[in-house]
């Protein structure tokens, strides 16, 4: 019997990528490792899948070159011979290997323009500034190719069909953990993404969008919650290298039909249909917190009238992103889930006006306070806001305080599955009560779970001047334990007696020892 073939796991793939990082150490800034090693991993995967397809068609068509080529052209991507990893590896000793890799990447783009156009433009393997002078650059890139040659990513050699996408997601998360404050620009922690994806309740047939999609992890999580392949994905990302990372991430998850645009969502939205903003069933985002200089000076003349509830302050774009997200949903069933800093819940001025109008329009469904220190690069407490165009006529709003539901981590806190399930079930029960038109008792607010969840009425929110800060609704006050003065006094007296007896015994022992 032939021995069973050992299949690659996520951890084994990651180990090779870390070796690639070690190869680049000292020349490339650690925050840019991902641009090089994840691009190389992507090329290696495409090459190995392509090699597998070539072998299959060679066997199927008995070496008939014309039929093989015709079949290959119908595949979801095409890899020219000079773009394969094997070709680059065979030429690893070339005196301009960096230039050879760049040419291969451009040719790979050209062969797959609809799916990969511009994806590799943000990274150059022939950059002296990044990879050193020619001799050193050639040495590093030769070693990098040797590192990745240890991987065989043909589908039949992988542990399961999701392993390469999972590995890519895992590695993006690991790089985020090492990127400090810049991490939030391209990655939302996996647990937070999973929670938000479940909360927005994506359904078969939905159009799903993330207008600040980063590396695409949140979009992918939402897509997986649909449960079928019947969905369409859209996104926009302002950072070029992060946009490229997102395109590759989508590709590795077999979601390469996703439309991911490159540009500034607030000042130059690219997801346009019939000269208007595209509409979606679900819109999710983890926008940059309190972005300064976001373009408020142009907001009054916005051609899409996104800021009709008010113009957010120029130093804080949080409500600009929220306004954009709501205006891009279908009026019949649009759902929005957005991660925001806690200041969005209570800051005044124009933000207070916008917040009031969103509540009065009965768009706000829930406010979910998250634990501190969940996000890479910042310890700022944050919240999830849920908006629902199809919310029942009942104007009640759900408040959940998850601030104490976390596990302590070395560098950041983590949500457990039980924490997420707790919040999700609470939201589902609230939605069910609204759908069945069950009002709050006596028209007043209702504690759904002590120190955790509260159902607030519009009158209560109005009485609080539309301040949505969690402590105004969820009472988390811990009463101090009542002290029995008499019992405490007796205990102190007993301790004094015990201490005197101990001192007496100690004096006796010292005397016996001659001290």
Short mmCIF file of C-alpha atoms in Angstrom, two decimals:
data_model
loop_
_atom_site.label_atom_id
_atom_site.label_comp_id
_atom_site.label_asym_id
_atom_site.label_seq_id
_atom_site.Cartn_x
_atom_site.Cartn_y
_atom_site.Cartn_z
CA UNK A 1 0.00 0.00 0.00
CA UNK A 2 1.33 3.45 -0.93
CA UNK A 3 1.87 5.84 2.03
CA UNK A 4 -0.77 8.52 2.46
CA UNK A 5 0.23 11.90 1.03
CA UNK A 6 0.79 14.50 3.77
CA UNK A 7 -1.44 17.50 3.17
CA UNK A 8 -0.38 21.07 3.87
CA UNK A 9 -2.00 22.88 6.78
CA UNK A 10 -2.42 26.59 7.37
CA UNK A 11 0.39 26.56 9.93
CA UNK A 12 2.85 24.95 7.50
CA UNK A 13 2.07 27.57 4.87
CA UNK A 14 2.53 30.32 7.46
CA UNK A 15 5.91 28.88 8.53
CA UNK A 16 7.25 29.28 5.00
CA UNK A 17 5.95 32.85 4.83
CA UNK A 18 7.74 33.70 8.08
CA UNK A 19 10.96 32.32 6.59
CA UNK A 20 10.41 34.71 3.71
CA UNK A 21 10.08 37.55 6.22
CA UNK A 22 13.39 36.53 7.78
CA UNK A 23 14.98 36.70 4.32
CA UNK A 24 13.82 40.31 3.96
CA UNK A 25 14.80 41.29 7.50
CA UNK A 26 17.17 44.25 7.68
CA UNK A 27 16.32 45.59 4.22
CA UNK A 28 12.54 45.92 4.20
CA UNK A 29 10.55 47.72 6.86
CA UNK A 30 8.54 45.10 8.81
CA UNK A 31 5.31 46.93 8.02
CA UNK A 32 5.98 46.19 4.32
CA UNK A 33 6.83 42.50 4.62
CA UNK A 34 3.26 41.64 3.70
CA UNK A 35 3.51 43.43 0.34
CA UNK A 36 6.32 41.13 -0.78
CA UNK A 37 5.68 37.79 0.90
CA UNK A 38 1.91 37.75 0.37
CA UNK A 39 2.41 38.67 -3.30
CA UNK A 40 4.90 35.82 -3.63
CA UNK A 41 2.47 33.45 -1.90
CA UNK A 42 -0.23 34.55 -4.34
CA UNK A 43 1.99 33.90 -7.37
CA UNK A 44 3.03 30.51 -5.98
CA UNK A 45 -0.60 29.50 -5.46
CA UNK A 46 -1.73 30.61 -8.95
CA UNK A 47 1.24 28.81 -10.48
CA UNK A 48 0.62 25.56 -8.64
CA UNK A 49 -3.11 25.56 -9.39
CA UNK A 50 -2.27 26.31 -13.02
CA UNK A 51 0.25 23.46 -13.11
CA UNK A 52 -2.44 21.15 -11.77
CA UNK A 53 -4.88 22.28 -14.49
CA UNK A 54 -2.26 21.79 -17.23
CA UNK A 55 -1.58 18.24 -16.05
CA UNK A 56 -5.31 17.44 -15.97
CA UNK A 57 -5.90 18.67 -19.52
CA UNK A 58 -2.76 16.97 -20.85
CA UNK A 59 -4.12 13.67 -19.57
CA UNK A 60 -7.66 14.38 -20.74
CA UNK A 61 -6.67 15.42 -24.27
CA UNK A 62 -3.67 13.07 -24.68
CA UNK A 63 -1.21 15.88 -25.34
CA UNK A 64 -3.32 17.64 -28.01
CA UNK A 65 -1.75 21.11 -27.65
CA UNK A 66 -4.56 23.02 -29.38
CA UNK A 67 -7.34 21.45 -27.31
CA UNK A 68 -5.34 21.85 -24.11
CA UNK A 69 -4.75 25.54 -24.79
CA UNK A 70 -8.41 26.11 -25.65
CA UNK A 71 -9.50 24.49 -22.39
CA UNK A 72 -6.96 26.49 -20.35
CA UNK A 73 -8.24 29.74 -21.85
CA UNK A 74 -11.65 28.97 -20.37
CA UNK A 75 -10.31 28.74 -16.81
CA UNK A 76 -10.99 31.51 -14.25
CA UNK A 77 -7.41 32.78 -14.71
CA UNK A 78 -4.51 32.26 -17.14
CA UNK A 79 -0.82 32.01 -16.27
CA UNK A 80 1.67 32.48 -19.14
CA UNK A 81 4.79 30.29 -18.93
CA UNK A 82 7.10 33.21 -18.11
CA UNK A 83 4.85 34.21 -15.19
CA UNK A 84 4.92 30.92 -13.32
CA UNK A 85 6.77 30.52 -10.06
CA UNK A 86 8.69 27.60 -11.56
CA UNK A 87 10.02 29.88 -14.32
CA UNK A 88 11.14 32.47 -11.78
CA UNK A 89 12.70 29.79 -9.58
CA UNK A 90 14.62 28.32 -12.50
CA UNK A 91 16.00 31.82 -13.18
CA UNK A 92 16.71 32.63 -9.52
CA UNK A 93 20.40 33.20 -10.36
CA UNK A 94 19.58 35.85 -13.01
CA UNK A 95 21.59 39.04 -12.57
CA UNK A 96 18.35 41.08 -12.62
CA UNK A 97 15.94 38.72 -10.91
CA UNK A 98 13.98 41.67 -9.43
CA UNK A 99 13.30 43.02 -12.90
CA UNK A 100 12.36 39.54 -14.10
CA UNK A 101 9.79 39.18 -11.30
CA UNK A 102 8.30 42.62 -12.03
CA UNK A 103 7.97 41.77 -15.75
CA UNK A 104 6.28 38.49 -14.83
CA UNK A 105 3.80 40.29 -12.56
CA UNK A 106 2.92 42.81 -15.25
CA UNK A 107 2.41 40.01 -17.78
CA UNK A 108 0.20 38.14 -15.29
CA UNK A 109 -1.91 41.29 -14.91
CA UNK A 110 -2.17 41.67 -18.67
CA UNK A 111 -3.28 38.07 -19.11
CA UNK A 112 -6.03 38.58 -16.51
CA UNK A 113 -6.97 42.22 -16.97
CA UNK A 114 -10.57 41.86 -15.80
CA UNK A 115 -9.52 40.40 -12.46
CA UNK A 116 -5.93 41.47 -11.76
CA UNK A 117 -5.41 44.81 -13.51
CA UNK A 118 -3.14 47.08 -11.42
CA UNK A 119 -2.97 44.56 -8.55
CA UNK A 120 0.84 44.41 -8.60
CA UNK A 121 1.54 48.08 -9.37
CA UNK A 122 2.01 48.99 -5.70
CA UNK A 123 4.96 46.63 -5.16
CA UNK A 124 8.26 46.38 -7.01
CA UNK A 125 10.71 43.54 -6.55
CA UNK A 126 13.30 45.63 -8.36
CA UNK A 127 13.23 48.54 -5.93
CA UNK A 128 16.67 49.59 -4.72
CA UNK A 129 15.10 51.73 -1.99
CA UNK A 130 13.23 48.74 -0.57
CA UNK A 131 15.42 45.73 -1.33
CA UNK A 132 18.92 47.18 -1.55
CA UNK A 133 21.50 47.53 -4.31
CA UNK A 134 21.67 45.01 -7.14
CA UNK A 135 23.96 42.37 -5.60
CA UNK A 136 22.15 42.36 -2.26
CA UNK A 137 18.74 42.56 -3.92
CA UNK A 138 19.53 39.56 -6.13
CA UNK A 139 20.72 37.56 -3.14
CA UNK A 140 17.59 38.33 -1.10
CA UNK A 141 15.21 37.54 -3.94
CA UNK A 142 17.02 34.31 -4.78
CA UNK A 143 16.64 33.23 -1.14
CA UNK A 144 12.99 34.31 -1.15
CA UNK A 145 12.30 32.10 -4.16
CA UNK A 146 14.10 29.22 -2.45
CA UNK A 147 11.94 29.77 0.66
CA UNK A 148 8.70 29.52 -1.31
CA UNK A 149 9.86 26.58 -3.40
CA UNK A 150 9.28 24.46 -0.28
CA UNK A 151 5.51 24.87 -0.76
CA UNK A 152 3.42 22.72 -3.06
CA UNK A 153 0.05 24.45 -3.26
CA UNK A 154 -1.63 22.24 -5.83
CA UNK A 155 -5.22 21.68 -4.61
CA UNK A 156 -4.66 17.95 -4.13
CA UNK A 157 -1.82 18.72 -1.72
CA UNK A 158 -3.82 21.03 0.57
CA UNK A 159 -5.58 19.91 3.72
CA UNK A 160 -8.89 21.31 2.45
CA UNK A 161 -10.24 23.67 -0.18
CA UNK A 162 -10.25 26.64 2.21
CA UNK A 163 -6.73 26.25 3.55
CA UNK A 164 -4.97 28.76 1.26
CA UNK A 165 -7.65 31.44 1.82
CA UNK A 166 -7.58 30.76 5.56
CA UNK A 167 -3.78 30.94 5.57
CA UNK A 168 -3.86 34.26 3.72
CA UNK A 169 -6.43 35.67 6.17
CA UNK A 170 -4.43 34.37 9.13
CA UNK A 171 -1.23 35.93 7.81
CA UNK A 172 -2.90 39.30 7.20
CA UNK A 173 -4.06 39.19 10.82
CA UNK A 174 -0.57 38.31 12.03
CA UNK A 175 0.94 41.17 10.03
CA UNK A 176 -1.70 43.49 11.48
CA UNK A 177 -0.59 42.46 14.97
CA UNK A 178 2.94 43.61 14.15
CA UNK A 179 1.98 46.81 12.33
CA UNK A 180 0.97 48.91 15.36
CA UNK A 181 -1.19 51.93 14.58
CA UNK A 182 -1.15 51.21 10.84
CA UNK A 183 -2.89 47.86 11.34
CA UNK A 184 -6.35 49.41 11.53
CA UNK A 185 -5.88 50.66 7.97
CA UNK A 186 -6.14 47.18 6.52
CA UNK A 187 -7.54 44.70 9.05
CA UNK A 188 -10.46 44.23 11.43
CA UNK A 189 -9.89 41.54 14.11
CA UNK A 190 -11.43 38.24 13.03
CA UNK A 191 -13.81 37.94 16.00
CA UNK A 192 -15.20 41.44 15.51
CA UNK A 193 -15.65 40.79 11.77
CA UNK A 194 -17.45 37.53 12.52
CA UNK A 195 -19.80 39.20 15.01
CA UNK A 196 -20.65 42.06 12.66
CA UNK A 197 -21.15 39.66 9.73
CA UNK A 198 -23.72 37.68 11.70
CA UNK A 199 -25.48 40.79 13.03
CA UNK A 200 -26.30 42.18 9.57
CA UNK A 201 -28.01 38.90 8.61
CA UNK A 202 -26.90 38.54 4.95
CA UNK A 203 -29.24 36.48 2.76
CA UNK A 204 -29.09 34.70 -0.61
CA UNK A 205 -29.28 37.18 -3.47
CA UNK A 206 -27.93 40.10 -1.43
CA UNK A 207 -25.67 42.80 -2.76
CA UNK A 208 -23.03 43.33 -0.07
CA UNK A 209 -20.67 46.30 0.18
CA UNK A 210 -17.83 47.58 2.36
CA UNK A 211 -16.93 51.17 1.39
CA UNK A 212 -13.68 51.07 3.41
CA UNK A 213 -12.85 47.43 2.77
CA UNK A 214 -9.16 47.28 3.71
CA UNK A 215 -7.82 43.81 2.95
CA UNK A 216 -11.36 42.47 2.52
CA UNK A 217 -11.59 40.31 5.63
CA UNK A 218 -14.93 41.76 6.76
CA UNK A 219 -16.47 41.41 3.29
CA UNK A 220 -15.39 37.77 3.12
CA UNK A 221 -16.84 37.06 6.56
CA UNK A 222 -20.21 38.54 5.52
CA UNK A 223 -20.18 36.55 2.27
CA UNK A 224 -19.58 33.30 4.14
CA UNK A 225 -22.60 34.00 6.36
CA UNK A 226 -24.91 33.89 3.31
CA UNK A 227 -24.58 30.12 3.17
CA UNK A 228 -24.69 29.90 -0.64
CA UNK A 229 -22.78 31.38 -3.61
CA UNK A 230 -25.79 33.54 -4.46
CA UNK A 231 -24.45 36.98 -3.52
CA UNK A 232 -22.40 39.78 -5.04
CA UNK A 233 -19.58 41.66 -3.33
CA UNK A 234 -18.49 45.27 -3.74
CA UNK A 235 -15.92 47.39 -1.98
CA UNK A 236 -13.73 50.46 -2.17
CA UNK A 237 -10.34 51.07 -0.59
CA UNK A 238 -8.25 54.24 -0.63
CA UNK A 239 -4.79 52.78 0.03
CA UNK A 240 -3.25 51.28 -3.11
CA UNK A 241 -1.24 48.47 -1.53
CA UNK A 242 -4.17 47.52 0.71
CA UNK A 243 -6.51 47.54 -2.28
CA UNK A 244 -4.14 45.12 -4.03
CA UNK A 245 -4.08 42.92 -0.93
CA UNK A 246 -7.89 42.86 -0.97
CA UNK A 247 -8.03 41.84 -4.64
CA UNK A 248 -5.63 38.96 -3.98
CA UNK A 249 -7.53 37.98 -0.84
CA UNK A 250 -10.78 37.80 -2.82
CA UNK A 251 -9.08 35.74 -5.50
CA UNK A 252 -7.72 33.20 -3.01
CA UNK A 253 -11.21 32.80 -1.54
CA UNK A 254 -12.64 32.14 -5.03
CA UNK A 255 -14.54 35.43 -4.83
CA UNK A 256 -12.65 37.07 -7.70
CA UNK A 257 -15.89 38.33 -9.26
CA UNK A 258 -16.08 40.85 -6.44
CA UNK A 259 -15.87 44.44 -7.65
CA UNK A 260 -13.25 46.21 -5.54
CA UNK A 261 -12.55 49.82 -6.50
CA UNK A 262 -9.51 51.93 -5.64
CA UNK A 263 -10.20 55.45 -4.40
CA UNK A 264 -11.53 57.77 -1.69
CA UNK A 265 -15.10 56.72 -0.87
CA UNK A 266 -16.14 60.08 0.57
CA UNK A 267 -14.65 62.33 -2.10
CA UNK A 268 -14.69 60.04 -5.11
CA UNK A 269 -17.14 57.14 -4.73
CA UNK A 270 -16.48 54.64 -7.52
CA UNK A 271 -19.45 52.34 -7.00
CA UNK A 272 -21.84 54.21 -9.29
CA UNK A 273 -24.83 52.94 -11.27
CA UNK A 274 -26.87 55.04 -13.70
CA UNK A 275 -25.01 58.15 -12.46
CA UNK A 276 -26.18 57.50 -8.91
CA UNK A 277 -24.70 55.72 -5.93
CA UNK A 278 -25.09 51.96 -6.20
CA UNK A 279 -27.57 50.50 -3.73
CA UNK A 280 -26.99 47.42 -1.59
CA UNK A 281 -28.90 45.13 0.74
CA UNK A 282 -26.05 45.02 3.25
CA UNK A 283 -23.36 47.62 3.92
CA UNK A 284 -20.67 47.00 6.54
CA UNK A 285 -17.52 48.88 7.46
CA UNK A 286 -14.81 49.54 9.99
CA UNK A 287 -13.93 53.06 8.81
CA UNK A 288 -10.84 54.89 10.06
CA UNK A 289 -11.76 56.32 13.47
CA UNK A 290 -12.38 60.10 13.51
CA UNK A 291 -10.57 60.79 10.24
CA UNK A 292 -9.36 64.39 9.97
CA UNK A 293 -9.56 66.56 6.82
CA UNK A 294 -11.99 64.24 5.10
CA UNK A 295 -13.44 66.81 2.68
CA UNK A 296 -16.18 68.53 4.66
CA UNK A 297 -15.71 71.71 2.60
CA UNK A 298 -17.27 69.93 -0.39
CA UNK A 299 -20.04 68.19 1.53
CA UNK A 300 -22.75 70.83 1.02
CA UNK A 301 -22.35 70.47 -2.74
CA UNK A 302 -22.21 66.68 -2.65
CA UNK A 303 -23.75 65.50 -5.96
CA UNK A 304 -25.28 62.49 -4.22
CA UNK A 305 -26.86 64.47 -1.37
CA UNK A 306 -25.38 62.15 1.26
CA UNK A 307 -25.26 64.80 3.97
CA UNK A 308 -28.86 66.02 3.99
CA UNK A 309 -29.09 65.25 7.72
CA UNK A 310 -26.12 67.53 8.41
CA UNK A 311 -22.44 67.95 7.62
CA UNK A 312 -20.07 66.24 10.07
CA UNK A 313 -17.18 68.29 11.52
CA UNK A 314 -14.09 68.57 9.34
CA UNK A 315 -11.91 66.87 11.96
CA UNK A 316 -14.12 63.78 12.42
CA UNK A 317 -15.43 61.79 9.46
CA UNK A 318 -17.31 59.14 11.45
CA UNK A 319 -20.78 60.41 10.56
CA UNK A 320 -19.68 61.09 6.98
CA UNK A 321 -19.03 57.36 6.57
CA UNK A 322 -22.28 56.49 8.34
CA UNK A 323 -24.22 58.89 6.09
CA UNK A 324 -22.61 57.40 2.98
CA UNK A 325 -23.41 53.86 4.10
CA UNK A 326 -27.07 54.55 4.81
CA UNK A 327 -27.56 56.40 1.53
CA UNK A 328 -26.18 53.40 -0.38
CA UNK A 329 -28.73 50.93 0.98
CA UNK A 330 -32.02 49.91 -0.60
CA UNK A 331 -34.88 51.75 1.06
CA UNK A 332 -36.89 48.54 1.26
CA UNK A 333 -34.52 46.26 3.19
CA UNK A 334 -31.11 47.92 3.57
CA UNK A 335 -29.06 46.89 6.63
CA UNK A 336 -25.98 48.70 7.88
CA UNK A 337 -23.41 47.58 10.41
CA UNK A 338 -20.59 49.97 11.27
CA UNK A 339 -17.82 50.03 13.87
CA UNK A 340 -17.32 53.46 15.43
CA UNK A 341 -15.40 55.05 18.30
CA UNK A 342 -17.56 55.65 21.37
CA UNK A 343 -17.45 59.41 20.83
CA UNK A 344 -19.95 58.95 17.99
CA UNK A 345 -22.53 58.02 20.61
CA UNK A 346 -22.47 61.30 22.50
CA UNK A 347 -20.53 64.09 20.77
CA UNK A 348 -22.61 67.22 20.17
CA UNK A 349 -22.82 69.96 17.55
CA UNK A 350 -23.50 68.74 14.00
CA UNK A 351 -22.91 65.13 15.06
CA UNK A 352 -25.66 65.45 17.64
CA UNK A 353 -28.02 66.76 14.96
CA UNK A 354 -27.27 63.89 12.59
CA UNK A 355 -27.64 61.36 15.41
CA UNK A 356 -31.02 62.82 16.36
CA UNK A 357 -32.33 62.64 12.80
CA UNK A 358 -31.20 59.04 12.36
CA UNK A 359 -33.06 58.06 15.53
CA UNK A 360 -36.17 60.06 14.64
CA UNK A 361 -36.27 58.44 11.19
CA UNK A 362 -36.38 55.09 13.02
CA UNK A 363 -33.25 53.84 11.26
CA UNK A 364 -31.21 53.00 14.34
CA UNK A 365 -31.78 49.42 15.46
CA UNK A 366 -29.06 48.70 18.03
CA UNK A 367 -26.01 50.08 19.83
CA UNK A 368 -23.52 47.44 20.95
CA UNK A 369 -20.65 48.59 23.16
CA UNK A 370 -17.46 46.55 22.63
CA UNK A 371 -14.66 45.83 25.11
CA UNK A 372 -11.65 48.13 25.09
CA UNK A 373 -8.38 47.13 23.39
CA UNK A 374 -9.91 44.83 20.77
CA UNK A 375 -8.41 46.63 17.79
CA UNK A 376 -4.82 46.68 16.58
CA UNK A 377 -2.98 49.89 17.27
CA UNK A 378 -5.57 51.55 19.51
CA UNK A 379 -7.13 50.95 22.90
CA UNK A 380 -10.05 53.31 22.16
CA UNK A 381 -13.39 51.79 23.21
CA UNK A 382 -15.64 51.23 20.22
CA UNK A 383 -19.20 50.26 19.41
CA UNK A 384 -21.18 48.60 16.65
CA UNK A 385 -24.14 50.57 15.31
CA UNK A 386 -26.85 48.68 13.45
CA UNK A 387 -29.21 50.55 11.13
CA UNK A 388 -32.16 48.93 9.39
CA UNK A 389 -34.29 50.41 6.63
CA UNK A 390 -36.83 47.62 7.15
CA UNK A 391 -37.12 48.09 10.89
CA UNK A 392 -40.64 47.57 12.25
CA UNK A 393 -42.80 50.61 13.03
CA UNK A 394 -41.81 50.25 16.69
CA UNK A 395 -39.19 52.91 17.42
CA UNK A 396 -37.47 51.14 20.33
CA UNK A 397 -33.66 50.78 20.21
CA UNK A 398 -31.60 47.96 21.68
CA UNK A 399 -28.54 48.75 23.81
CA UNK A 400 -26.03 46.00 24.65
CA UNK A 401 -22.97 46.49 26.85
CA UNK A 402 -20.33 43.88 25.94
CA UNK A 403 -17.54 45.82 27.63
CA UNK A 404 -16.93 43.13 30.25
CA UNK A 405 -17.19 40.17 27.88
CA UNK A 406 -13.65 39.44 26.71
CA UNK A 407 -10.56 37.35 27.31
CA UNK A 408 -7.35 39.14 28.22
CA UNK A 409 -4.68 38.77 25.54
CA UNK A 410 -0.99 39.59 25.56
CA UNK A 411 -1.29 42.59 23.27
CA UNK A 412 -5.03 42.95 22.86
CA UNK A 413 -8.27 41.57 24.21
CA UNK A 414 -10.25 38.87 22.39
CA UNK A 415 -13.91 37.94 22.03
CA UNK A 416 -14.85 34.31 22.62
CA UNK A 417 -17.50 32.47 20.63
CA UNK A 418 -19.75 32.53 23.71
CA UNK A 419 -19.48 36.32 23.92
CA UNK A 420 -20.53 36.67 20.29
CA UNK A 421 -23.39 34.18 20.64
CA UNK A 422 -24.68 36.05 23.70
CA UNK A 423 -24.90 39.34 21.79
CA UNK A 424 -26.30 37.73 18.66
CA UNK A 425 -29.10 35.92 20.49
CA UNK A 426 -30.03 39.12 22.32
CA UNK A 427 -30.31 41.01 19.01
CA UNK A 428 -32.36 38.22 17.45
CA UNK A 429 -34.81 38.17 20.34
CA UNK A 430 -35.18 41.94 20.14
CA UNK A 431 -35.85 41.76 16.40
CA UNK A 432 -38.44 39.03 16.93
CA UNK A 433 -40.27 41.14 19.49
CA UNK A 434 -40.33 44.13 17.13
CA UNK A 435 -41.55 41.98 14.26
CA UNK A 436 -44.39 40.64 16.40
CA UNK A 437 -45.17 44.22 17.46
CA UNK A 438 -44.64 43.50 21.14
CA UNK A 439 -44.31 46.93 22.79
CA UNK A 440 -42.30 47.77 25.89
CA UNK A 441 -44.44 47.46 29.05
CA UNK A 442 -46.36 50.67 29.79
CA UNK A 443 -44.49 52.39 26.99
CA UNK A 444 -41.37 52.52 29.14
CA UNK A 445 -37.93 51.13 28.58
CA UNK A 446 -37.20 47.55 29.56
CA UNK A 447 -34.22 45.80 31.12
CA UNK A 448 -33.74 42.72 28.95
CA UNK A 449 -30.78 41.43 30.93
CA UNK A 450 -29.35 43.07 34.05
CA UNK A 451 -26.11 44.95 33.44
CA UNK A 452 -26.08 43.79 29.81
CA UNK A 453 -29.06 44.67 27.60
CA UNK A 454 -31.74 47.37 27.63
CA UNK A 455 -34.64 48.19 25.31
CA UNK A 456 -35.02 51.95 25.16
CA UNK A 457 -38.00 53.90 23.87
CA UNK A 458 -37.80 56.94 21.63
CA UNK A 459 -39.11 59.07 24.51
CA UNK A 460 -36.21 57.94 26.72
CA UNK A 461 -33.65 58.67 24.01
CA UNK A 462 -35.26 62.06 23.43
CA UNK A 463 -35.14 62.78 27.18
CA UNK A 464 -31.39 62.07 26.99
CA UNK A 465 -31.03 64.61 24.17
CA UNK A 466 -30.31 61.74 21.77
CA UNK A 467 -27.17 60.84 23.65
CA UNK A 468 -26.60 57.13 23.00
CA UNK A 469 -23.85 56.55 25.54
CA UNK A 470 -24.31 53.05 26.98
CA UNK A 471 -24.25 53.95 30.72
CA UNK A 472 -27.40 56.06 30.20
CA UNK A 473 -29.34 52.92 29.34
CA UNK A 474 -27.49 49.87 30.67
CA UNK A 475 -26.93 50.10 34.42
CA UNK A 476 -23.59 48.43 35.14
CA UNK A 477 -23.20 49.90 38.63
CA UNK A 478 -21.84 47.34 41.09
CA UNK A 479 -23.08 47.89 44.62
CA UNK A 480 -20.44 47.67 47.29
CA UNK A 481 -20.79 44.81 49.72
CA UNK A 482 -22.48 45.84 52.97
CA UNK A 483 -20.05 45.85 55.85
CA UNK A 484 -21.17 44.43 59.22
CA UNK A 485 -19.47 46.90 61.58
CA UNK A 486 -20.03 44.86 64.74
CA UNK A 487 -18.69 41.64 63.17
CA UNK A 488 -15.69 43.47 61.73
CA UNK A 489 -14.89 44.96 65.18
CA UNK A 490 -14.99 41.50 66.78
CA UNK A 491 -12.70 40.14 64.05
CA UNK A 492 -10.17 42.93 64.65
CA UNK A 493 -10.18 42.24 68.41
CA UNK A 494 -9.59 38.54 67.72
CA UNK A 495 -6.69 39.36 65.41
CA UNK A 496 -5.12 41.54 68.12
CA UNK A 497 -5.45 38.73 70.67
CA UNK A 498 -3.90 36.24 68.23
CA UNK A 499 -1.04 38.64 67.49
CA UNK A 500 -0.30 39.15 71.22
CA UNK A 501 -0.18 35.36 71.77
CA UNK A 502 2.17 34.92 68.81
CA UNK A 503 4.49 37.65 70.12
CA UNK A 504 4.50 36.00 73.58
CA UNK A 505 5.46 32.62 72.10
CA UNK A 506 8.16 34.22 69.98
CA UNK A 507 9.68 35.92 73.09
CA UNK A 508 9.74 32.52 74.89
CA UNK A 509 11.57 30.83 71.99
CA UNK A 510 14.12 33.65 71.77
CA UNK A 511 14.79 33.45 75.53
CA UNK A 512 15.42 29.70 75.28
CA UNK A 513 17.95 30.41 72.52
CA UNK A 514 19.75 32.95 74.72
CA UNK A 515 18.63 36.08 72.92
#
